[in-house]
PDB file of C-alpha atoms and ligand atoms in Angstrom:
ATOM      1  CA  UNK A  28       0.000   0.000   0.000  1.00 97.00           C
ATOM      2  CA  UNK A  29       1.524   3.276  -1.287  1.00 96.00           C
ATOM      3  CA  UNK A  30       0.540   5.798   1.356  1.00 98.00           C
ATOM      4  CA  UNK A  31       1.857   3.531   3.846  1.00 98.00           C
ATOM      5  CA  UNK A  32       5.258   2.948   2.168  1.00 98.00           C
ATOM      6  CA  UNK A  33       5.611   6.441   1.629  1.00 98.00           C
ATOM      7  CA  UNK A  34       4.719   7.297   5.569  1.00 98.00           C
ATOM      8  CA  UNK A  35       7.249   5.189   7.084  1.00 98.00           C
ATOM      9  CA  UNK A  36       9.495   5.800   4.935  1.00 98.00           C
ATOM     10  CA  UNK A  37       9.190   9.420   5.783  1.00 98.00           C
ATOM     11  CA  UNK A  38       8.622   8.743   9.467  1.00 98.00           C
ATOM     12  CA  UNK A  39       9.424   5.523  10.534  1.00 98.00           C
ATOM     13  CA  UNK A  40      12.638   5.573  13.039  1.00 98.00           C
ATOM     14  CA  UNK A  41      14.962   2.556  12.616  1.00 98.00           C
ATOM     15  CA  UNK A  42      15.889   1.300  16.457  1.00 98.00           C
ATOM     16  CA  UNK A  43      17.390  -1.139  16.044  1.00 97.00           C
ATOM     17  CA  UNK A  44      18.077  -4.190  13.307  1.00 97.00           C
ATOM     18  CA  UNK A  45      14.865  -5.369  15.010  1.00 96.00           C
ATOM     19  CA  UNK A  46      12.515  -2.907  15.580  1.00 97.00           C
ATOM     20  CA  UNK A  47      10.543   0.030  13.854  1.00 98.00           C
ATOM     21  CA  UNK A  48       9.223   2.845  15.945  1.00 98.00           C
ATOM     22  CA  UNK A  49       6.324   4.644  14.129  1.00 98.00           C
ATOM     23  CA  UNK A  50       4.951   6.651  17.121  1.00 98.00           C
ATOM     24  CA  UNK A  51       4.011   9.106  14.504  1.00 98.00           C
ATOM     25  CA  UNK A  52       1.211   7.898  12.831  1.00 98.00           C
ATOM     26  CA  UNK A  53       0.628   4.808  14.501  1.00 98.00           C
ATOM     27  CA  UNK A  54       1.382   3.476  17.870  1.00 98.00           C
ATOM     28  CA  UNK A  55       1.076   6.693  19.876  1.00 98.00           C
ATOM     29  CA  UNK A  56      -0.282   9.811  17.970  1.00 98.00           C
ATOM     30  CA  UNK A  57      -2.672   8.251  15.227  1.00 98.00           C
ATOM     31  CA  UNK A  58      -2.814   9.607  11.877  1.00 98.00           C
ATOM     32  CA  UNK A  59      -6.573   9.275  11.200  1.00 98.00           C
ATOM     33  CA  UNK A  60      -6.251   9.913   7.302  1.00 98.00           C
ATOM     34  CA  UNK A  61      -4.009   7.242   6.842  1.00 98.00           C
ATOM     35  CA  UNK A  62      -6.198   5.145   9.163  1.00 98.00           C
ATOM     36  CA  UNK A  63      -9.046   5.768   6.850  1.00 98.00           C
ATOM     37  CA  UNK A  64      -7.299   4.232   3.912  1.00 98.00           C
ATOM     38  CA  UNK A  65      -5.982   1.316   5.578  1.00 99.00           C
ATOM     39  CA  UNK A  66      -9.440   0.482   6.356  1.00 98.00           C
ATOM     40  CA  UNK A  67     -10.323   0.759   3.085  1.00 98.00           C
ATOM     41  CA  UNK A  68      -7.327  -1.621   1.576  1.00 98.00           C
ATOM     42  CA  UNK A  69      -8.404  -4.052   4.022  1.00 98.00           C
ATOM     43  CA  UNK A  70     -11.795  -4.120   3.386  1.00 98.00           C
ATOM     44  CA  UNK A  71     -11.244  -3.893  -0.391  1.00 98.00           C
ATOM     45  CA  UNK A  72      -8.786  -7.138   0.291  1.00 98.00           C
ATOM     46  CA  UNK A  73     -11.674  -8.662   2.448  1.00 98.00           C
ATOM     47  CA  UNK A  74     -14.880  -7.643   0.935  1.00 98.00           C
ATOM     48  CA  UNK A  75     -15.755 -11.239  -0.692  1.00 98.00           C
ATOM     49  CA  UNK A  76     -15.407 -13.060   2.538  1.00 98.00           C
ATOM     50  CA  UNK A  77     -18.567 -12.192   4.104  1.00 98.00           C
ATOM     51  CA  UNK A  78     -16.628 -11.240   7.766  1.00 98.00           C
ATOM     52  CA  UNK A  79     -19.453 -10.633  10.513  1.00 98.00           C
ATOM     53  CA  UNK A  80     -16.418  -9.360  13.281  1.00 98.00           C
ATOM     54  CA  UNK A  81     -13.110  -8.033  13.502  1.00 98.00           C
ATOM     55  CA  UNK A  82     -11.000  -9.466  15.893  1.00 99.00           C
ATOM     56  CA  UNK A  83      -7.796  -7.073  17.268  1.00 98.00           C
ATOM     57  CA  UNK A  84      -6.098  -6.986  20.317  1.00 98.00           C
ATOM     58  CA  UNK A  85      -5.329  -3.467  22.381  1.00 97.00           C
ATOM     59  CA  UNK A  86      -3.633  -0.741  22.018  1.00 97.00           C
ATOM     60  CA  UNK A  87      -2.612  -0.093  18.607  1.00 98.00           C
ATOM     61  CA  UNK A  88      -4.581  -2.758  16.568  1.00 98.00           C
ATOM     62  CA  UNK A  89      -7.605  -1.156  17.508  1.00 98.00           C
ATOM     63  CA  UNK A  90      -7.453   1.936  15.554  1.00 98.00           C
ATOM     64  CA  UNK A  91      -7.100   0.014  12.049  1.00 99.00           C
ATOM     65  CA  UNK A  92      -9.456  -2.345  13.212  1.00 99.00           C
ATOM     66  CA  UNK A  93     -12.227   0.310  13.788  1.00 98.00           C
ATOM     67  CA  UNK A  94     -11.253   1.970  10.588  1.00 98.00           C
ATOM     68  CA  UNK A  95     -11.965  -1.627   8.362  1.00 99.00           C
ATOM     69  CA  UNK A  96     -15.297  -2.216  10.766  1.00 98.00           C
ATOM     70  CA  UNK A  97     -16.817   1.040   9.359  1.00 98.00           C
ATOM     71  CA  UNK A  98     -15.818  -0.123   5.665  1.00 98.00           C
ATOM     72  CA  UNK A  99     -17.145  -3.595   6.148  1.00 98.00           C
ATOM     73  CA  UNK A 100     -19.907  -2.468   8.737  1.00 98.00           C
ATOM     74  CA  UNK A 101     -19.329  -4.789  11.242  1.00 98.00           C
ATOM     75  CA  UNK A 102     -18.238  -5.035  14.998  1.00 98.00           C
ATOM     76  CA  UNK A 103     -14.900  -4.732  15.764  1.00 98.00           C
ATOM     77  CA  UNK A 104     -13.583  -6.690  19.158  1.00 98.00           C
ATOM     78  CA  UNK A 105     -10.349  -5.925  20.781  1.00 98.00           C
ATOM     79  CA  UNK A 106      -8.673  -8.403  23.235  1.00 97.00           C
ATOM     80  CA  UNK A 107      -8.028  -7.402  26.458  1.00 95.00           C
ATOM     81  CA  UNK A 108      -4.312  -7.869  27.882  1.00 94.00           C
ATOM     82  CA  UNK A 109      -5.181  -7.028  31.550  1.00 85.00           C
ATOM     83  CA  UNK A 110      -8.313  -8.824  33.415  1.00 75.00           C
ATOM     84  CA  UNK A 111     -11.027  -5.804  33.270  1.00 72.00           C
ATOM     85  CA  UNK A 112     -13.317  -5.434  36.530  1.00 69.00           C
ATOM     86  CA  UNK A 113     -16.466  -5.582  34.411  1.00 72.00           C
ATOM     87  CA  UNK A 114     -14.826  -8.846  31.832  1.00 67.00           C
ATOM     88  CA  UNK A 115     -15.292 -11.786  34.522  1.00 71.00           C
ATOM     89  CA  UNK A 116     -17.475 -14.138  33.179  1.00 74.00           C
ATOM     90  CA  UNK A 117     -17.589 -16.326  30.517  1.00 88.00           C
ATOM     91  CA  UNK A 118     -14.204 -15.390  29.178  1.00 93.00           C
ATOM     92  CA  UNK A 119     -12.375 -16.952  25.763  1.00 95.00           C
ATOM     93  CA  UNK A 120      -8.296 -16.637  27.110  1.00 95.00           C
ATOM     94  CA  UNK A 121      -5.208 -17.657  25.004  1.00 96.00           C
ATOM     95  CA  UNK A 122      -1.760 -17.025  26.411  1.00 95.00           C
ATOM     96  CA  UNK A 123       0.609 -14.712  24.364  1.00 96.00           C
ATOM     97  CA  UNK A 124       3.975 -15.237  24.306  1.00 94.00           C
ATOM     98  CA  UNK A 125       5.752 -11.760  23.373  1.00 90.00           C
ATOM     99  CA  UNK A 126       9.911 -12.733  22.799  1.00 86.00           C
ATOM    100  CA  UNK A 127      10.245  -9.126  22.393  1.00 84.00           C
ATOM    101  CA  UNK A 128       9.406  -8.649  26.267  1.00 86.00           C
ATOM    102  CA  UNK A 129      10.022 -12.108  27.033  1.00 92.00           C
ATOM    103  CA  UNK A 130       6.955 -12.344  29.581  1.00 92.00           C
ATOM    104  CA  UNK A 131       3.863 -14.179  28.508  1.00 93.00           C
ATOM    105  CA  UNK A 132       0.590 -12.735  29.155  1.00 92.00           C
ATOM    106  CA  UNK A 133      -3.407 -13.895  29.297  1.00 94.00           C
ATOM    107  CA  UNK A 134      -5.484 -12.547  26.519  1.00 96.00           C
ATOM    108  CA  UNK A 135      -8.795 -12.138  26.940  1.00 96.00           C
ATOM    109  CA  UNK A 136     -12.428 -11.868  24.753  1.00 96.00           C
ATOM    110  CA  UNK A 137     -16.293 -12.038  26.150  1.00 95.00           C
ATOM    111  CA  UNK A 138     -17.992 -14.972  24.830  1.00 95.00           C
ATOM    112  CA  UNK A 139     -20.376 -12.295  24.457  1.00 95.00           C
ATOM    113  CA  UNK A 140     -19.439 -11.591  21.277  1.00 97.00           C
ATOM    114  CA  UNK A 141     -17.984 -14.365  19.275  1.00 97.00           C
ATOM    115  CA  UNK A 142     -19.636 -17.215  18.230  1.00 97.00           C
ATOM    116  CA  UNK A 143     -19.447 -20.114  15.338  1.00 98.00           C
ATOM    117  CA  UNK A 144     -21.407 -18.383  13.157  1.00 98.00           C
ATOM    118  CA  UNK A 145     -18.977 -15.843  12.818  1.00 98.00           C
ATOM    119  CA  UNK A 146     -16.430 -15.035  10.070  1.00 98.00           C
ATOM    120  CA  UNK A 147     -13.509 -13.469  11.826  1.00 99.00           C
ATOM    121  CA  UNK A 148     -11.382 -10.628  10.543  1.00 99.00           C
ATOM    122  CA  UNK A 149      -7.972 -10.595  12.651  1.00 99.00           C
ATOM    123  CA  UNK A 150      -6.442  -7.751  12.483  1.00 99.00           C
ATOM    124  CA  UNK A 151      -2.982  -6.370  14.410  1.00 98.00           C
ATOM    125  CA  UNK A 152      -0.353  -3.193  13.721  1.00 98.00           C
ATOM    126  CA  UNK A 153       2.989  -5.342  13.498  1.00 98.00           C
ATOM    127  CA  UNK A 154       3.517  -9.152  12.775  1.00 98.00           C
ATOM    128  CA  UNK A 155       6.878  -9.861  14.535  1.00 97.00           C
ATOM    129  CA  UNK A 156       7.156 -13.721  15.866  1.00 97.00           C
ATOM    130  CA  UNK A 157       3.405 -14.123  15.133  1.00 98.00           C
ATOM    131  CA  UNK A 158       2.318 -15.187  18.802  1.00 97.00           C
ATOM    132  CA  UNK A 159      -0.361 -12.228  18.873  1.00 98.00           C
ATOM    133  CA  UNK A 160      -2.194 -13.297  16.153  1.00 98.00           C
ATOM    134  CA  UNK A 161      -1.989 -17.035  17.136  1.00 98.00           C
ATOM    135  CA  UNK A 162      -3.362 -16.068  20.496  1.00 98.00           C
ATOM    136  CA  UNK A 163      -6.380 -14.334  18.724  1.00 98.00           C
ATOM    137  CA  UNK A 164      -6.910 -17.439  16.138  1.00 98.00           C
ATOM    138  CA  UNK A 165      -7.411 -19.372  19.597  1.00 98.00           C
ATOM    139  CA  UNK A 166      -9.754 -17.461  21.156  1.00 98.00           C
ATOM    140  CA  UNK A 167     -11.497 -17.675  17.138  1.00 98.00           C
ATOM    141  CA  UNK A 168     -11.256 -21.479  17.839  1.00 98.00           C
ATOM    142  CA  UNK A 169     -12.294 -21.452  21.397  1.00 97.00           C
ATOM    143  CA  UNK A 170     -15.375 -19.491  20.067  1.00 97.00           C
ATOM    144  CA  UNK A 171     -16.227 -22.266  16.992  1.00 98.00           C
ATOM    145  CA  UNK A 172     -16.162 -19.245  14.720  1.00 98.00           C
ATOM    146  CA  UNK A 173     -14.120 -19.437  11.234  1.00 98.00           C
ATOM    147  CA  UNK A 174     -11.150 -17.413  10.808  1.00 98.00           C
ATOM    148  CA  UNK A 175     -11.153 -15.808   7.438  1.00 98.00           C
ATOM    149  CA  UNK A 176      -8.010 -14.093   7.289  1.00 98.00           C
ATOM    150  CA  UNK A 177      -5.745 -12.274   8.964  1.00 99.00           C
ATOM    151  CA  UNK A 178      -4.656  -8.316   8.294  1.00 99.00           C
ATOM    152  CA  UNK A 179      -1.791  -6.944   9.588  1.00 99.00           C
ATOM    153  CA  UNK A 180      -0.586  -3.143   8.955  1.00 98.00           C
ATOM    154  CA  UNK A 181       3.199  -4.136   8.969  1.00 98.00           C
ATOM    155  CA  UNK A 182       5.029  -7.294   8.309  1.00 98.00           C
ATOM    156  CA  UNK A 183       8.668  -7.980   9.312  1.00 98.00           C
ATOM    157  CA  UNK A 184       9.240 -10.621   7.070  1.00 98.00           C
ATOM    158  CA  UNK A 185      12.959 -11.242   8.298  1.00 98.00           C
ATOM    159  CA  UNK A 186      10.587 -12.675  11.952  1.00 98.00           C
ATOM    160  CA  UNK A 187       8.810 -16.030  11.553  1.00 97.00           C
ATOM    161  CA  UNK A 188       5.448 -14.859  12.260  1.00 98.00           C
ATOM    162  CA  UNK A 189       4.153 -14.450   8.405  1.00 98.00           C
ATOM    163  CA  UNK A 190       5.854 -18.378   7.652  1.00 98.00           C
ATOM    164  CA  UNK A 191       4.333 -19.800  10.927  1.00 98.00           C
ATOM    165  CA  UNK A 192       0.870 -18.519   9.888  1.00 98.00           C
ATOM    166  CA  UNK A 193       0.749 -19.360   6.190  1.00 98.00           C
ATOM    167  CA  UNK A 194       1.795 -22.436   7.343  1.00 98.00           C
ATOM    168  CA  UNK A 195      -1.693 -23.149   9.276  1.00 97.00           C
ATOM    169  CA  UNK A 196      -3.098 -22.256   5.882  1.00 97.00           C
ATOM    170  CA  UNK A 197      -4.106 -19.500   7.193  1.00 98.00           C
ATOM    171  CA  UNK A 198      -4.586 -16.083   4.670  1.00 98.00           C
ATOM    172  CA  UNK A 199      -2.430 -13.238   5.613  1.00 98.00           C
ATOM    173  CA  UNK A 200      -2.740 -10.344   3.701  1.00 98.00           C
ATOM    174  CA  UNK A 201       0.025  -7.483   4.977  1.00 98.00           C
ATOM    175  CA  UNK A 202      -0.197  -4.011   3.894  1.00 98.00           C
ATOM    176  CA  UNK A 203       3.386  -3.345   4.059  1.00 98.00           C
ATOM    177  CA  UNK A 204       6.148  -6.117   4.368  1.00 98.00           C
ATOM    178  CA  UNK A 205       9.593  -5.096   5.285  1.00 98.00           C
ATOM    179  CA  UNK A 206      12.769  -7.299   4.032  1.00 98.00           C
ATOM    180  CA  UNK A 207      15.398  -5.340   6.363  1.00 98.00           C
ATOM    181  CA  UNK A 208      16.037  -2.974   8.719  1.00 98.00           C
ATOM    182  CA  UNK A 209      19.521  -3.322   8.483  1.00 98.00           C
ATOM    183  CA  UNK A 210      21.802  -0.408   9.008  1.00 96.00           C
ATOM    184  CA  UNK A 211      19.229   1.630   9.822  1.00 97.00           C
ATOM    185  CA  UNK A 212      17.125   1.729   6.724  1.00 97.00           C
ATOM    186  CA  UNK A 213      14.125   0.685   5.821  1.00 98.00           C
ATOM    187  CA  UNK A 214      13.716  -1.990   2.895  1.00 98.00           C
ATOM    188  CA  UNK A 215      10.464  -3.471   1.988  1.00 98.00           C
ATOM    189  CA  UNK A 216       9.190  -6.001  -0.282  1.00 97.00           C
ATOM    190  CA  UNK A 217       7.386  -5.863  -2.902  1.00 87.00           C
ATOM    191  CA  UNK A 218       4.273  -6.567  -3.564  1.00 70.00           C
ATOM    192  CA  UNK A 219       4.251 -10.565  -5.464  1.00 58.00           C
ATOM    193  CA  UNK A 220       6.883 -11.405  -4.006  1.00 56.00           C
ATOM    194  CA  UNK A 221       8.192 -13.988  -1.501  1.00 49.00           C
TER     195      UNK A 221
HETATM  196  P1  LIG B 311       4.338 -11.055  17.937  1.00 84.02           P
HETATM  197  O1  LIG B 311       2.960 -10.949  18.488  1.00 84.02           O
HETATM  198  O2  LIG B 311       4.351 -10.916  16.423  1.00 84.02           O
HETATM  199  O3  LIG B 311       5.037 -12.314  18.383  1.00 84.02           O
HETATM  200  O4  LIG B 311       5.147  -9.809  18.454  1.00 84.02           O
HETATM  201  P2  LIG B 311       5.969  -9.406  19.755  1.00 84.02           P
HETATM  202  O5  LIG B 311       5.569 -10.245  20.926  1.00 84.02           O
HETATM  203  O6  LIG B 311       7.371  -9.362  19.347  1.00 84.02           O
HETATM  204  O7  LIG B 311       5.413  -7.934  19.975  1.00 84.02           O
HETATM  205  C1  LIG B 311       5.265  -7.311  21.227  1.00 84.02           C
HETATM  206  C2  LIG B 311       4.791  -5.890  21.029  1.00 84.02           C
HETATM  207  O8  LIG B 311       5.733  -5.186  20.219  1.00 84.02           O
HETATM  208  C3  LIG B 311       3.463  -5.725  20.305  1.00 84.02           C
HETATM  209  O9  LIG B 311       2.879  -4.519  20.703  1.00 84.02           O
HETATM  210  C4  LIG B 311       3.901  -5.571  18.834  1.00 84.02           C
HETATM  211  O10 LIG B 311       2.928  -4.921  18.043  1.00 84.02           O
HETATM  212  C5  LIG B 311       5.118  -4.719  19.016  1.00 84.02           C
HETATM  213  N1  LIG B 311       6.123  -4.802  17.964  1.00 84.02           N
HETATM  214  C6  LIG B 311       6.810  -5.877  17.530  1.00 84.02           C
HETATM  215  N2  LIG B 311       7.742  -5.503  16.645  1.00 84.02           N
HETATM  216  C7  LIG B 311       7.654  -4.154  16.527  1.00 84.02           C
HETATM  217  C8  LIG B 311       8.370  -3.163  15.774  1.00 84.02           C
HETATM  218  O11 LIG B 311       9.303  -3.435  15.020  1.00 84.02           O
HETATM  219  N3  LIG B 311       7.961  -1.881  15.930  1.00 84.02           N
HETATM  220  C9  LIG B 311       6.950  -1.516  16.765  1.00 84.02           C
HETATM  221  N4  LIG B 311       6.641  -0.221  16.812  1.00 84.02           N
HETATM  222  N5  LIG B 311       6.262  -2.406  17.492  1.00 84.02           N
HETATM  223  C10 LIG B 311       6.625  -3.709  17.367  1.00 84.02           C
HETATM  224  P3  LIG B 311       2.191  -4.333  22.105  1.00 84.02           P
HETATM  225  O12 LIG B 311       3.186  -4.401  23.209  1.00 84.02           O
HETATM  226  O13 LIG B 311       1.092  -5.314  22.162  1.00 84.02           O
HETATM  227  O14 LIG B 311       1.722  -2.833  22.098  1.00 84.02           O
HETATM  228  P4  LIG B 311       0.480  -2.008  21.586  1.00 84.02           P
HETATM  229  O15 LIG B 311      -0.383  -2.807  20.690  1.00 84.02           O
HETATM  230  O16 LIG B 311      -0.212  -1.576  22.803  1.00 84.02           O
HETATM  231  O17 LIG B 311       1.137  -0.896  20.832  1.00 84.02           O
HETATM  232 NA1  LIG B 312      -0.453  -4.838  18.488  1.00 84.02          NA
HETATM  233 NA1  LIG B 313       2.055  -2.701  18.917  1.00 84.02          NA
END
């Protein structure tokens, strides 16, 4: 997705060989524009696969997420990483293990709001190892719903998580899929390619 390219490449901040801050538009101050269009390339991506939910997990998958649930008009669910005072009962967990933080943590959805007759829309900022969006597929199993893809805003494809996913036979469509971020720039890859 153009726009996107073109915003981290014009405000992304290379870390590390590892890790892309983009506080600027994405996972701090949100740039609502480019919101807007990413939920509009997802939905455009998604639009044949008759999704009833949206499936994210907080902070920063939410504001895609919303931004795709207005396109498609339909709910959008974000899993909660810290036991709420009014989510006790009849919860769908997973367990998330981040390598990043190297701490593992309880995810958590109301059975409320998932069920198997829905078609489930995952959708997250970054894939890095992949463990967030496994954790959500679970709680889409735990549920009996179907998981119809998965969306994710950006891609490290030098971590595992894209190859341990398409490996379920799960769909993963990324909006922008970076090769490097060796010596602090930015390479992507292009779109069609492996
Ligand atoms: P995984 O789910 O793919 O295995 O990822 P991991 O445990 O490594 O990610 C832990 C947190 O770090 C997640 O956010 C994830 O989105 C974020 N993250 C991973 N790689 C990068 C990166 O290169 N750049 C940035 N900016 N974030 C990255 P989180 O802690 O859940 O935070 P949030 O959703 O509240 O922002
Ligand atoms: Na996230
Ligand atoms: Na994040």
């Amino acid at each position: 997705m153009d726009l996107l390219i073109q915003t981290i490449k014009e405000e992304g901040i290379v870390l590390s060989d590892s890790v892309l801050k983009v506080d600027s538009f994405l996972n701090h101050q949100i740039n609502p524009r480019l919101m807007y269009e990413i939920g509009k390339e997802f939905s455009n991506r998604f639009k044949e696969d008759r999704i009833t939910k949206i499936l994210t997990i907080e902070s920063s998958g939410i504001a895609p997420s919303v931004m795709t649930g207005l396109q498609l008009d339909v709910p959008v669910i974000f899993a909660r990483k810290k036991k709420s005072l009014t989510l006790v009962n009849d919860l769908l967990t997973a367990k998330v293990y981040s390598f990043t933080k190297q701490e593992s943590n309880d995810i958590s959805v109301s059975n409320k709001y998932l069920n198997e007759k829905d078609r489930v829309l995952i959708i997250d900022d970054f894939l890095a190892n992949g463990q967030a969006a496994i954790g959500l597929a679970e709680i889409v199993k735990q549920a009996n719903a179907e998981i119809a893809g998965i969306g994710i805003v950006i891609e490290k494809g030098f971590q595992n998580g894209g190859q341990l996913l398409r490996e379920q036979g799960l769909r993963v469509e990324s909006l922008a899929r970076i090769h490097s971020l060796d010596n602090g720039e930015v390479s992507f890859i292009k779109d069609g390619t492996k």
